[in-house]
Amino acid sequence: MSSTPLRSLAASASRIPALKRASIPSSSRYASSSSSKTKTPSSKPSQTSPLPKDDWTLPHIHVGPTHASRYSQHYHNSLASDLMYMTYSHRLAQKPPKPEPIQPPQTAYEANRPRPPIMRGNRALRTKTTSIDVDNVPKLESVIIHTMVKEAIANKSTLLSAIMALRAISGETPNGGGKKGSSGVEVIVAKKSAAAWKLRAGMPVSVKVELKGDAMYDFIQSLVDFVLPRLRDFPGIPLPPSSTPKNSPASLTGIVSFGFNPTTMSFFPQIESNTDAYPRLHGFHVYFKTSLRGENAHEHARTLVSGFRIPFHRR
């Protein structure tokens, strides 16, 4: 056997692997090289571009009631019916008859006779008495908390502690909590000047906040459950003396008001948890504004307020 065919076979065998290696496409080599690079620890991770701000929107958050007001349910379930039973008046429920029309004069003597004089006086007309029936049961319209700061005449910054305290007690801010009618804590300015106290008209001297709805009942609950039981030797809210005339302006308005000293403000749980945040505590007045007007309005208003476990006593 000659050596020529063997040499040709060996050469052909050595050329086949080279042809196979050359036949691998360039894309596969690049892919293999890139995969080998990603496996190395020194390679940097790929960074994704952030989304444009126009592609996402903030979802609408609706702040709704978190719990049912116990004092509101107490009024609608039991107190309203009791007030209807205690304050109902059959006389007010009956509609008065219509007055007879004035007849024209029949004779010349009646036509020329002078009319009787009209009784005049210096007293204002009596407020119309509110009729109490099923559709008009006495109820609370609002609760007003008012604080007078005498030091604000010389230094306006002393009002900040009173504003912070009332905001903590009431939880009211302008249009806060989804309530559009909330005005928050308001600063009251003087209407008239008083030279004896160095007071000029327009100077801020006090702050107040008006509570309505569930916020009103939440404040009453804090006052009755946490504050009043901790007052030492507290007999109750003093009643007006029995000699007070029933036709006085205070008796014809259905507003019950009483005041507390500065120590009482520290008993509210909103302030007691962080008393050091308030440089000074102030005394305050609470006004319960009801829907009653006219005769016996003040007495019926006290009956309504006492239904929320606020005691009264006679001096």
Short mmCIF file of N, CA and C in Angstrom, two decimals, residues 81-156:
data_model
loop_
_atom_site.label_atom_id
_atom_site.label_comp_id
_atom_site.label_asym_id
_atom_site.label_seq_id
_atom_site.Cartn_x
_atom_site.Cartn_y
_atom_site.Cartn_z
N SER A 81 -86.32 60.84 72.46
CA SER A 81 -87.68 60.46 72.86
C SER A 81 -87.98 60.91 74.28
N ASP A 82 -86.98 60.88 75.17
CA ASP A 82 -87.21 61.34 76.54
C ASP A 82 -87.46 62.84 76.57
N LEU A 83 -86.71 63.60 75.78
CA LEU A 83 -86.94 65.04 75.73
C LEU A 83 -88.30 65.38 75.15
N MET A 84 -88.72 64.60 74.18
CA MET A 84 -90.05 64.81 73.60
C MET A 84 -91.13 64.59 74.66
N TYR A 85 -90.95 63.61 75.51
CA TYR A 85 -91.94 63.31 76.55
C TYR A 85 -91.92 64.36 77.66
N MET A 86 -90.73 64.89 77.98
CA MET A 86 -90.61 65.80 79.11
C MET A 86 -90.95 67.24 78.76
N THR A 87 -90.72 67.64 77.53
CA THR A 87 -90.88 69.06 77.17
C THR A 87 -92.05 69.32 76.23
N TYR A 88 -92.85 68.33 75.93
CA TYR A 88 -93.97 68.54 75.01
C TYR A 88 -95.04 69.40 75.68
N SER A 89 -95.58 70.35 74.92
CA SER A 89 -96.61 71.26 75.44
C SER A 89 -97.82 71.20 74.50
N HIS A 90 -98.97 70.86 75.05
CA HIS A 90 -100.18 70.81 74.23
C HIS A 90 -100.59 72.22 73.80
N ARG A 91 -100.31 73.22 74.63
CA ARG A 91 -100.69 74.58 74.28
C ARG A 91 -99.93 75.07 73.06
N LEU A 92 -98.64 74.76 73.01
CA LEU A 92 -97.85 75.18 71.86
C LEU A 92 -98.16 74.35 70.62
N ALA A 93 -98.61 73.12 70.83
CA ALA A 93 -98.90 72.27 69.68
C ALA A 93 -100.16 72.70 68.96
N GLN A 94 -101.09 73.34 69.70
CA GLN A 94 -102.33 73.81 69.07
C GLN A 94 -102.07 75.11 68.33
N LYS A 95 -102.51 75.20 67.13
CA LYS A 95 -102.33 76.40 66.33
C LYS A 95 -103.35 77.45 66.76
N PRO A 96 -102.91 78.67 67.00
CA PRO A 96 -103.87 79.71 67.44
C PRO A 96 -104.83 80.03 66.31
N PRO A 97 -106.06 80.42 66.65
CA PRO A 97 -107.03 80.78 65.60
C PRO A 97 -106.61 82.07 64.89
N LYS A 98 -106.99 82.15 63.65
CA LYS A 98 -106.65 83.34 62.87
C LYS A 98 -107.46 84.53 63.37
N PRO A 99 -106.82 85.69 63.47
CA PRO A 99 -107.58 86.87 63.93
C PRO A 99 -108.64 87.28 62.91
N GLU A 100 -109.74 87.79 63.43
CA GLU A 100 -110.82 88.22 62.55
C GLU A 100 -110.40 89.48 61.79
N PRO A 101 -110.78 89.58 60.55
CA PRO A 101 -110.42 90.78 59.78
C PRO A 101 -111.13 92.01 60.32
N ILE A 102 -110.47 93.15 60.21
CA ILE A 102 -111.03 94.41 60.70
C ILE A 102 -112.13 94.88 59.74
N GLN A 103 -113.30 95.10 60.30
CA GLN A 103 -114.42 95.53 59.49
C GLN A 103 -114.33 97.03 59.19
N PRO A 104 -114.67 97.42 58.02
CA PRO A 104 -114.66 98.86 57.71
C PRO A 104 -115.72 99.59 58.52
N PRO A 105 -115.52 100.89 58.77
CA PRO A 105 -116.53 101.65 59.56
C PRO A 105 -117.88 101.67 58.84
N GLN A 106 -118.96 101.50 59.66
CA GLN A 106 -120.30 101.45 59.11
C GLN A 106 -120.97 102.83 59.09
N THR A 107 -120.61 103.67 60.02
CA THR A 107 -121.25 104.99 60.11
C THR A 107 -120.20 106.07 60.03
N ALA A 108 -120.65 107.31 59.86
CA ALA A 108 -119.72 108.43 59.81
C ALA A 108 -119.08 108.69 61.16
N TYR A 109 -119.79 108.35 62.24
CA TYR A 109 -119.22 108.54 63.58
C TYR A 109 -118.02 107.63 63.78
N GLU A 110 -118.11 106.38 63.35
CA GLU A 110 -116.99 105.46 63.48
C GLU A 110 -115.83 105.83 62.57
N ALA A 111 -116.16 106.38 61.38
CA ALA A 111 -115.09 106.73 60.45
C ALA A 111 -114.29 107.92 60.94
N ASN A 112 -114.97 108.91 61.60
CA ASN A 112 -114.28 110.12 62.06
C ASN A 112 -113.77 110.02 63.49
N ARG A 113 -114.07 108.94 64.18
CA ARG A 113 -113.62 108.80 65.56
C ARG A 113 -112.14 108.43 65.58
N PRO A 114 -111.31 109.07 66.43
CA PRO A 114 -109.88 108.73 66.47
C PRO A 114 -109.66 107.30 66.96
N ARG A 115 -108.61 106.70 66.45
CA ARG A 115 -108.29 105.33 66.83
C ARG A 115 -107.68 105.28 68.23
N PRO A 116 -107.83 104.19 68.93
CA PRO A 116 -107.24 104.10 70.27
C PRO A 116 -105.72 104.13 70.18
N PRO A 117 -105.05 104.68 71.19
CA PRO A 117 -103.59 104.78 71.14
C PRO A 117 -102.94 103.40 71.16
N ILE A 118 -101.78 103.30 70.50
CA ILE A 118 -101.03 102.06 70.46
C ILE A 118 -100.10 102.01 71.66
N MET A 119 -100.16 100.92 72.41
CA MET A 119 -99.32 100.79 73.59
C MET A 119 -97.87 100.62 73.16
N ARG A 120 -97.01 101.46 73.67
CA ARG A 120 -95.59 101.42 73.33
C ARG A 120 -94.78 101.20 74.61
N GLY A 121 -93.56 100.73 74.43
CA GLY A 121 -92.67 100.50 75.56
C GLY A 121 -91.23 100.40 75.10
N ASN A 122 -90.33 100.29 76.07
CA ASN A 122 -88.91 100.23 75.76
C ASN A 122 -88.37 98.80 75.73
N ARG A 123 -89.21 97.80 75.91
CA ARG A 123 -88.76 96.41 75.90
C ARG A 123 -88.86 95.84 74.48
N ALA A 124 -87.89 95.01 74.17
CA ALA A 124 -87.91 94.36 72.87
C ALA A 124 -89.00 93.31 72.82
N LEU A 125 -89.42 92.98 71.62
CA LEU A 125 -90.46 91.97 71.47
C LEU A 125 -89.94 90.62 71.93
N ARG A 126 -90.81 89.87 72.56
CA ARG A 126 -90.43 88.55 73.06
C ARG A 126 -90.17 87.60 71.89
N THR A 127 -89.12 86.83 72.04
CA THR A 127 -88.79 85.87 71.01
C THR A 127 -89.88 84.81 70.91
N LYS A 128 -90.19 84.46 69.69
CA LYS A 128 -91.23 83.47 69.48
C LYS A 128 -90.82 82.13 70.07
N THR A 129 -91.71 81.53 70.83
CA THR A 129 -91.41 80.26 71.48
C THR A 129 -91.38 79.13 70.46
N THR A 130 -90.36 78.31 70.54
CA THR A 130 -90.23 77.18 69.63
C THR A 130 -91.19 76.07 70.04
N SER A 131 -92.04 75.67 69.14
CA SER A 131 -92.98 74.59 69.44
C SER A 131 -92.25 73.25 69.39
N ILE A 132 -92.45 72.43 70.40
CA ILE A 132 -91.78 71.13 70.50
C ILE A 132 -92.77 70.05 70.09
N ASP A 133 -92.49 69.39 69.01
CA ASP A 133 -93.33 68.30 68.53
C ASP A 133 -92.43 67.21 67.96
N VAL A 134 -93.05 66.27 67.27
CA VAL A 134 -92.29 65.13 66.75
C VAL A 134 -91.25 65.58 65.73
N ASP A 135 -91.59 66.57 64.93
CA ASP A 135 -90.67 67.03 63.88
C ASP A 135 -89.66 68.06 64.37
N ASN A 136 -89.82 68.54 65.59
CA ASN A 136 -88.94 69.58 66.10
C ASN A 136 -88.54 69.25 67.53
N VAL A 137 -87.72 68.23 67.69
CA VAL A 137 -87.24 67.82 69.01
C VAL A 137 -86.00 68.65 69.35
N PRO A 138 -85.84 69.10 70.59
CA PRO A 138 -84.63 69.86 70.95
C PRO A 138 -83.37 69.06 70.65
N LYS A 139 -82.40 69.73 70.07
CA LYS A 139 -81.13 69.08 69.70
C LYS A 139 -80.01 70.09 69.78
N LEU A 140 -78.80 69.57 69.84
CA LEU A 140 -77.60 70.40 69.85
C LEU A 140 -77.24 70.81 68.43
N GLU A 141 -77.02 72.10 68.23
CA GLU A 141 -76.58 72.59 66.93
C GLU A 141 -75.06 72.66 66.84
N SER A 142 -74.41 73.12 67.90
CA SER A 142 -72.95 73.23 67.89
C SER A 142 -72.46 73.42 69.32
N VAL A 143 -71.17 73.21 69.49
CA VAL A 143 -70.48 73.45 70.76
C VAL A 143 -69.31 74.38 70.46
N ILE A 144 -69.23 75.49 71.18
CA ILE A 144 -68.19 76.50 70.97
C ILE A 144 -67.26 76.51 72.18
N ILE A 145 -65.97 76.44 71.93
CA ILE A 145 -64.94 76.53 72.98
C ILE A 145 -64.22 77.86 72.78
N HIS A 146 -64.20 78.67 73.82
CA HIS A 146 -63.64 80.02 73.72
C HIS A 146 -62.60 80.22 74.83
N THR A 147 -61.48 80.84 74.48
CA THR A 147 -60.41 81.11 75.43
C THR A 147 -59.98 82.56 75.28
N MET A 148 -59.95 83.28 76.40
CA MET A 148 -59.50 84.67 76.43
C MET A 148 -58.07 84.72 76.97
N VAL A 149 -57.19 85.39 76.24
CA VAL A 149 -55.78 85.51 76.62
C VAL A 149 -55.48 87.00 76.82
N LYS A 150 -55.40 87.44 78.07
CA LYS A 150 -55.17 88.85 78.36
C LYS A 150 -53.75 89.26 77.99
N GLU A 151 -52.80 88.34 78.08
CA GLU A 151 -51.41 88.69 77.77
C GLU A 151 -51.20 89.00 76.30
N ALA A 152 -52.18 88.65 75.45
CA ALA A 152 -52.03 88.92 74.01
C ALA A 152 -52.08 90.41 73.70
N ILE A 153 -52.55 91.24 74.63
CA ILE A 153 -52.57 92.68 74.39
C ILE A 153 -51.15 93.22 74.28
N ALA A 154 -50.24 92.68 75.10
CA ALA A 154 -48.85 93.13 75.06
C ALA A 154 -47.99 92.29 74.13
N ASN A 155 -48.34 91.00 73.97
CA ASN A 155 -47.52 90.11 73.15
C ASN A 155 -48.45 89.15 72.40
N LYS A 156 -48.50 89.26 71.10
CA LYS A 156 -49.41 88.44 70.30
C LYS A 156 -48.99 86.97 70.29
#
